[in-house]
């Protein structure tokens, strides 16, 4: 869609959000800054601004009619067709036009992003020819991804690859092609809907966080302008034409002046020092800091970079790169963030996963050590009495929530493994988003476009009866789909009297709620089992309604004895029966307990019964298990929950382990408030 | 697909004033951005939405255009119509009713946004775009029953096009885009899970409804429904004048809508409400303003009164109050009341007068 032809809200009429508009302008002045990520709550003119930017962007020379937007002045950057024309000494027709903003819709499939075989040409000529995709259209322009955090991982990887190289290399459907793909990547997202992978985050040169305007007068001005625009678009746009032209010219002038702006060694040093202060990874930050400072000075009409310019650059460039001081386990983590291998490569991903798992375990060990030290303080706070079973049931409030760190990381890994696995099992469902096609035949989910492309080049030779394309068995391609839901979390919560001791239940509820928040973002299904008195009970059958879960959690009373065995087996039963309904789910059993048991289900010793059930679950590879130990590290520590986790083959965490005080790798804390 | 069956007349729906109001406001002013109707089952949600179409004015469309382009607005046309126009072709025009297009919960992505035309591809070896539900819904109503049960990735694409008014398709070898300006009307039963905040915010207005508690009214519901089922044509005849007067009122309101003015005092009141209620972003402000102007127009006034702002705030904030996933949606009525009645508390040069009467919201 060419946005320049539509009546869009003018860029210069955007009220407030100076940081965002400036960041966008800076990218237009100096494209090598490397793009911008805008994080912000809904309804804060994120998309409006990006789309409006197109109208004030400077003009560039392109080869007229070239789908790759070739630069006629750079011979070595020309696409093969343009090169051929130059070689035959044909003058390339030059067109002056504004830089374009290309939209990448969420439903985009791989073939349209990368480009693919030209179907019509192949049928007619029997030859393979490349038809360019979005990456070609975005060359020398802006590639805009709205809701970038919701985009499919695979598509994101493909775009990242191209962005990093400035090249799009296509080897598919018997076509091999290579063309330049240098673009400014601009993404907008609402963090409520889930975070972005750290690796992608780093790809954006700048990142800013925006929110609504709090000033009353400005707010009213905004309402008025918007209404004016909505009632008469054309008039409004005409009224702002002068502003638009001014801004556009200012950008053009700044772009021209940029090479002449100077930066002293002192300021370069300051840039690097500031980057070092927040422990950025690599040198990209320093380089972008310098470029940003130069662009700011240039835009402000200065000849040389001042300290204020550098300060301003910090907000734009360093916020999303800031990290905590490097610690021993950090290296592992970095490795773990590699993108998952594309699933169609058969067994390969499995190996990768094992490696990841190993790394994660190392990491876990490293961090456990660290947290044990940190746990000392908690010891003092912890209550001494563990016994003392209250007869009356008590309802404890929900404790403080926190950003779940560890589980999220682990889960993230689980998800990737899941999506790798799911793409094989899931094709049977024919539901979900079509991302790309495969030659593997598993289901009858026909990928028509890919099938046609596969058949097209042979049409000249095949016998066709009343059709233009005759399809043979070997042409058939199937769809690979991705569905984001499919995780199913069953919480098995100890609600016995011992949980009432200290603030244990409050903390436990806080922990569950934090996990629920996480589940909400990932849109998992949840179920909850609580065990107390003589039996366990399904508080909540499998549901999508996280709200309902919260309400039940709030009202969950504590008291009585501990039928641990019944709790675990009931939780497992729910998973089993849900499997019958939907074999594609990826279940996670979360047991929250101190591992103590004093009610028998089958008449045996309560604890050994529980251990037996645990072992039974261990043998089921489909189920992921997590044990969260709520025992306070006090004088008397039984470590029963840990034993249980080993028997169950579950990942083991203490409540304290779940807390994410150090989320800096993803974002600095103040960004997440 | 125009429905030839006689639908239960809008005017004959008993009670549910809030819902009817919100729907009418959208019929008057399509820029209001749709309604989300939250409520239990069997509360005339779907009936109201379907019957709304009968109240909507006829629109002029390009007769053979799948997207239903407006022949008088080149700016809002699809690529094909633009190129036809540019090649000097006279576009055939026809008048038709505004459509209510339903998006079934089980819809697949290719049906919603459109896909590669199989027949064209196999028979002619040409790539052609086959439009989907979003194209059909252009300039009409897109109705999603049980919107909270919709598949997540469908919601994402819905969000995308609802926000832009354009459906961009880059899939299955097809690259295409067409206008997709529609009034999004969704219904949901909150017991079955909430909607994502991002999607919630896309709805201009939201109303919560419940079954009628009044015995007499309940009996009336049953009676009317019985007589409708017995003889739909006769029932329509019975309600014809009511329907017509409502339709007239909508038409008149549409006419004066552009002339409705809103004072600075009211705008400051709106901004104040938004700040005090701590909403995300600015969509709430804009929607409150638009809704109160539309309400004024519906009541035949050319000036926005405090009571308009109050009713508008109720509808525009209902679903925007939820800052965290676990907070219950809904407006704290007393708080809103407080802000509105104490609007004079903040000092501002524009605010000269203020009344202290609590005007009752007029029944429509």
mmCIF file of C-alpha atoms in Angstrom, chain A residues 1 3 5-7 41-44 51 103 105-109 111-112 119-120 134 146-147 150 190 192-193 212-214 216-217 219-220 222-224 226-227 230 432-434 448-449 452-453 467-469 483 513 516-517 520 523 545-547 550, chain B residues 31 75 109 116 118 121-127 151-153 156 160 164 166 168 170-175 177 181 193-194 196-198 201-202 258 264 267-268 270-272 274-275 279-283 285-286 289-290 293 322-323 325-326 346 348:
data_model
loop_
_atom_site.group_PDB
_atom_site.id
_atom_site.type_symbol
_atom_site.label_atom_id
_atom_site.label_comp_id
_atom_site.label_asym_id
_atom_site.label_seq_id
_atom_site.Cartn_x
_atom_site.Cartn_y
_atom_site.Cartn_z
ATOM 1 C CA UNK A 1 0.000 0.000 0.000
ATOM 2 C CA UNK A 3 0.623 5.518 2.039
ATOM 3 C CA UNK A 5 -1.498 8.728 -1.670
ATOM 4 C CA UNK A 6 -3.861 8.407 1.223
ATOM 5 C CA UNK A 7 -5.078 11.240 3.353
ATOM 6 C CA UNK A 41 0.565 1.837 25.552
ATOM 7 C CA UNK A 42 -2.284 1.692 23.096
ATOM 8 C CA UNK A 43 -3.646 4.847 21.564
ATOM 9 C CA UNK A 44 -0.487 6.943 21.700
ATOM 10 C CA UNK A 51 2.792 6.145 8.639
ATOM 11 C CA UNK A 103 4.058 -2.156 5.666
ATOM 12 C CA UNK A 105 1.332 -7.135 7.787
ATOM 13 C CA UNK A 106 1.174 -9.740 10.536
ATOM 14 C CA UNK A 107 -0.345 -12.351 8.265
ATOM 15 C CA UNK A 108 2.524 -12.174 5.770
ATOM 16 C CA UNK A 109 3.886 -15.492 4.515
ATOM 17 C CA UNK A 111 7.230 -16.259 0.084
ATOM 18 C CA UNK A 112 5.940 -12.691 0.029
ATOM 19 C CA UNK A 119 4.174 -18.103 -11.283
ATOM 20 C CA UNK A 120 2.696 -16.506 -14.380
ATOM 21 C CA UNK A 134 8.588 -7.038 0.516
ATOM 22 C CA UNK A 146 3.163 -2.836 13.494
ATOM 23 C CA UNK A 147 2.770 -5.054 16.568
ATOM 24 C CA UNK A 150 3.190 -10.532 17.602
ATOM 25 C CA UNK A 190 2.498 -2.636 23.126
ATOM 26 C CA UNK A 192 1.209 -5.614 27.422
ATOM 27 C CA UNK A 193 0.996 -8.120 24.613
ATOM 28 C CA UNK A 212 -0.120 9.296 26.846
ATOM 29 C CA UNK A 213 0.114 13.028 27.472
ATOM 30 C CA UNK A 214 -0.702 14.027 31.021
ATOM 31 C CA UNK A 216 -4.652 18.864 30.290
ATOM 32 C CA UNK A 217 -4.259 21.642 27.717
ATOM 33 C CA UNK A 219 -4.837 16.712 25.704
ATOM 34 C CA UNK A 220 -7.599 19.085 24.714
ATOM 35 C CA UNK A 222 -5.080 16.811 20.672
ATOM 36 C CA UNK A 223 -8.828 16.107 20.759
ATOM 37 C CA UNK A 224 -9.527 19.286 18.815
ATOM 38 C CA UNK A 226 -8.145 15.039 15.696
ATOM 39 C CA UNK A 227 -11.761 16.134 15.356
ATOM 40 C CA UNK A 230 -11.814 13.730 10.968
ATOM 41 C CA UNK A 432 -3.259 -21.460 12.790
ATOM 42 C CA UNK A 433 -1.345 -19.061 10.682
ATOM 43 C CA UNK A 434 0.131 -20.170 7.405
ATOM 44 C CA UNK A 448 -1.895 -24.062 -3.223
ATOM 45 C CA UNK A 449 0.418 -21.200 -4.023
ATOM 46 C CA UNK A 452 1.402 -24.088 -8.287
ATOM 47 C CA UNK A 453 4.837 -22.571 -8.194
ATOM 48 C CA UNK A 467 -6.422 -26.154 -17.479
ATOM 49 C CA UNK A 468 -3.426 -23.883 -17.572
ATOM 50 C CA UNK A 469 -1.590 -25.756 -14.915
ATOM 51 C CA UNK A 483 -0.489 -21.425 16.344
ATOM 52 C CA UNK A 513 -0.305 -14.805 40.095
ATOM 53 C CA UNK A 516 -0.631 -16.338 35.580
ATOM 54 C CA UNK A 517 0.399 -12.944 34.239
ATOM 55 C CA UNK A 520 -1.862 -14.348 30.083
ATOM 56 C CA UNK A 523 -2.328 -16.899 26.079
ATOM 57 C CA UNK A 545 -10.077 -17.178 31.506
ATOM 58 C CA UNK A 546 -7.092 -16.108 33.509
ATOM 59 C CA UNK A 547 -9.391 -13.647 35.278
ATOM 60 C CA UNK A 550 -7.287 -15.033 39.675
ATOM 61 C CA UNK B 31 -16.231 7.042 12.892
ATOM 62 C CA UNK B 75 -9.320 8.491 -2.142
ATOM 63 C CA UNK B 109 -7.229 -16.550 8.001
ATOM 64 C CA UNK B 116 -5.171 -16.798 -4.017
ATOM 65 C CA UNK B 118 -7.746 -21.265 -7.130
ATOM 66 C CA UNK B 121 -4.664 -19.979 -11.024
ATOM 67 C CA UNK B 122 -5.292 -23.474 -12.296
ATOM 68 C CA UNK B 123 -7.368 -22.643 -15.335
ATOM 69 C CA UNK B 124 -5.528 -19.596 -16.539
ATOM 70 C CA UNK B 125 -2.220 -19.796 -14.767
ATOM 71 C CA UNK B 126 -2.750 -16.297 -13.408
ATOM 72 C CA UNK B 127 -2.399 -14.986 -9.927
ATOM 73 C CA UNK B 151 -8.457 -17.503 17.314
ATOM 74 C CA UNK B 152 -5.599 -15.309 18.331
ATOM 75 C CA UNK B 153 -4.003 -14.886 14.953
ATOM 76 C CA UNK B 156 -4.253 -9.933 15.196
ATOM 77 C CA UNK B 160 -4.371 -4.552 11.960
ATOM 78 C CA UNK B 164 -5.696 1.201 9.458
ATOM 79 C CA UNK B 166 -6.963 -1.036 4.997
ATOM 80 C CA UNK B 168 -2.938 -5.495 3.400
ATOM 81 C CA UNK B 170 1.092 -10.341 1.550
ATOM 82 C CA UNK B 171 0.654 -14.072 1.462
ATOM 83 C CA UNK B 172 0.427 -17.104 -0.774
ATOM 84 C CA UNK B 173 2.200 -15.289 -3.527
ATOM 85 C CA UNK B 174 -0.390 -12.539 -3.633
ATOM 86 C CA UNK B 175 0.340 -8.952 -2.831
ATOM 87 C CA UNK B 177 -4.466 -4.288 -0.492
ATOM 88 C CA UNK B 181 -13.398 0.546 6.706
ATOM 89 C CA UNK B 193 -12.666 -15.211 29.133
ATOM 90 C CA UNK B 194 -11.804 -11.614 28.523
ATOM 91 C CA UNK B 196 -7.011 -8.749 25.078
ATOM 92 C CA UNK B 197 -6.693 -5.087 26.110
ATOM 93 C CA UNK B 198 -5.258 -4.166 22.745
ATOM 94 C CA UNK B 201 -9.177 -0.504 22.961
ATOM 95 C CA UNK B 202 -10.012 -0.787 19.272
ATOM 96 C CA UNK B 258 -21.254 18.160 11.383
ATOM 97 C CA UNK B 264 -13.937 24.181 25.467
ATOM 98 C CA UNK B 267 -13.454 19.375 26.074
ATOM 99 C CA UNK B 268 -11.634 20.130 29.301
ATOM 100 C CA UNK B 270 -13.415 15.165 28.784
ATOM 101 C CA UNK B 271 -9.650 15.491 29.131
ATOM 102 C CA UNK B 272 -10.061 15.705 32.886
ATOM 103 C CA UNK B 274 -9.501 10.726 30.918
ATOM 104 C CA UNK B 275 -6.661 11.833 33.160
ATOM 105 C CA UNK B 279 -6.801 5.570 30.842
ATOM 106 C CA UNK B 280 -4.107 4.433 28.418
ATOM 107 C CA UNK B 281 -3.386 6.700 25.479
ATOM 108 C CA UNK B 282 -5.757 9.129 23.867
ATOM 109 C CA UNK B 283 -8.343 7.035 22.156
ATOM 110 C CA UNK B 285 -10.655 11.222 24.847
ATOM 111 C CA UNK B 286 -11.344 11.191 21.160
ATOM 112 C CA UNK B 289 -15.773 13.662 22.256
ATOM 113 C CA UNK B 290 -17.170 11.949 19.188
ATOM 114 C CA UNK B 293 -21.341 15.055 19.750
ATOM 115 C CA UNK B 322 -8.594 -2.047 32.930
ATOM 116 C CA UNK B 323 -4.985 -1.161 33.517
ATOM 117 C CA UNK B 325 -5.004 -7.960 33.135
ATOM 118 C CA UNK B 326 -6.694 -8.877 36.405
ATOM 119 C CA UNK B 346 -9.689 22.795 38.245
ATOM 120 C CA UNK B 348 -9.029 27.282 33.862
#
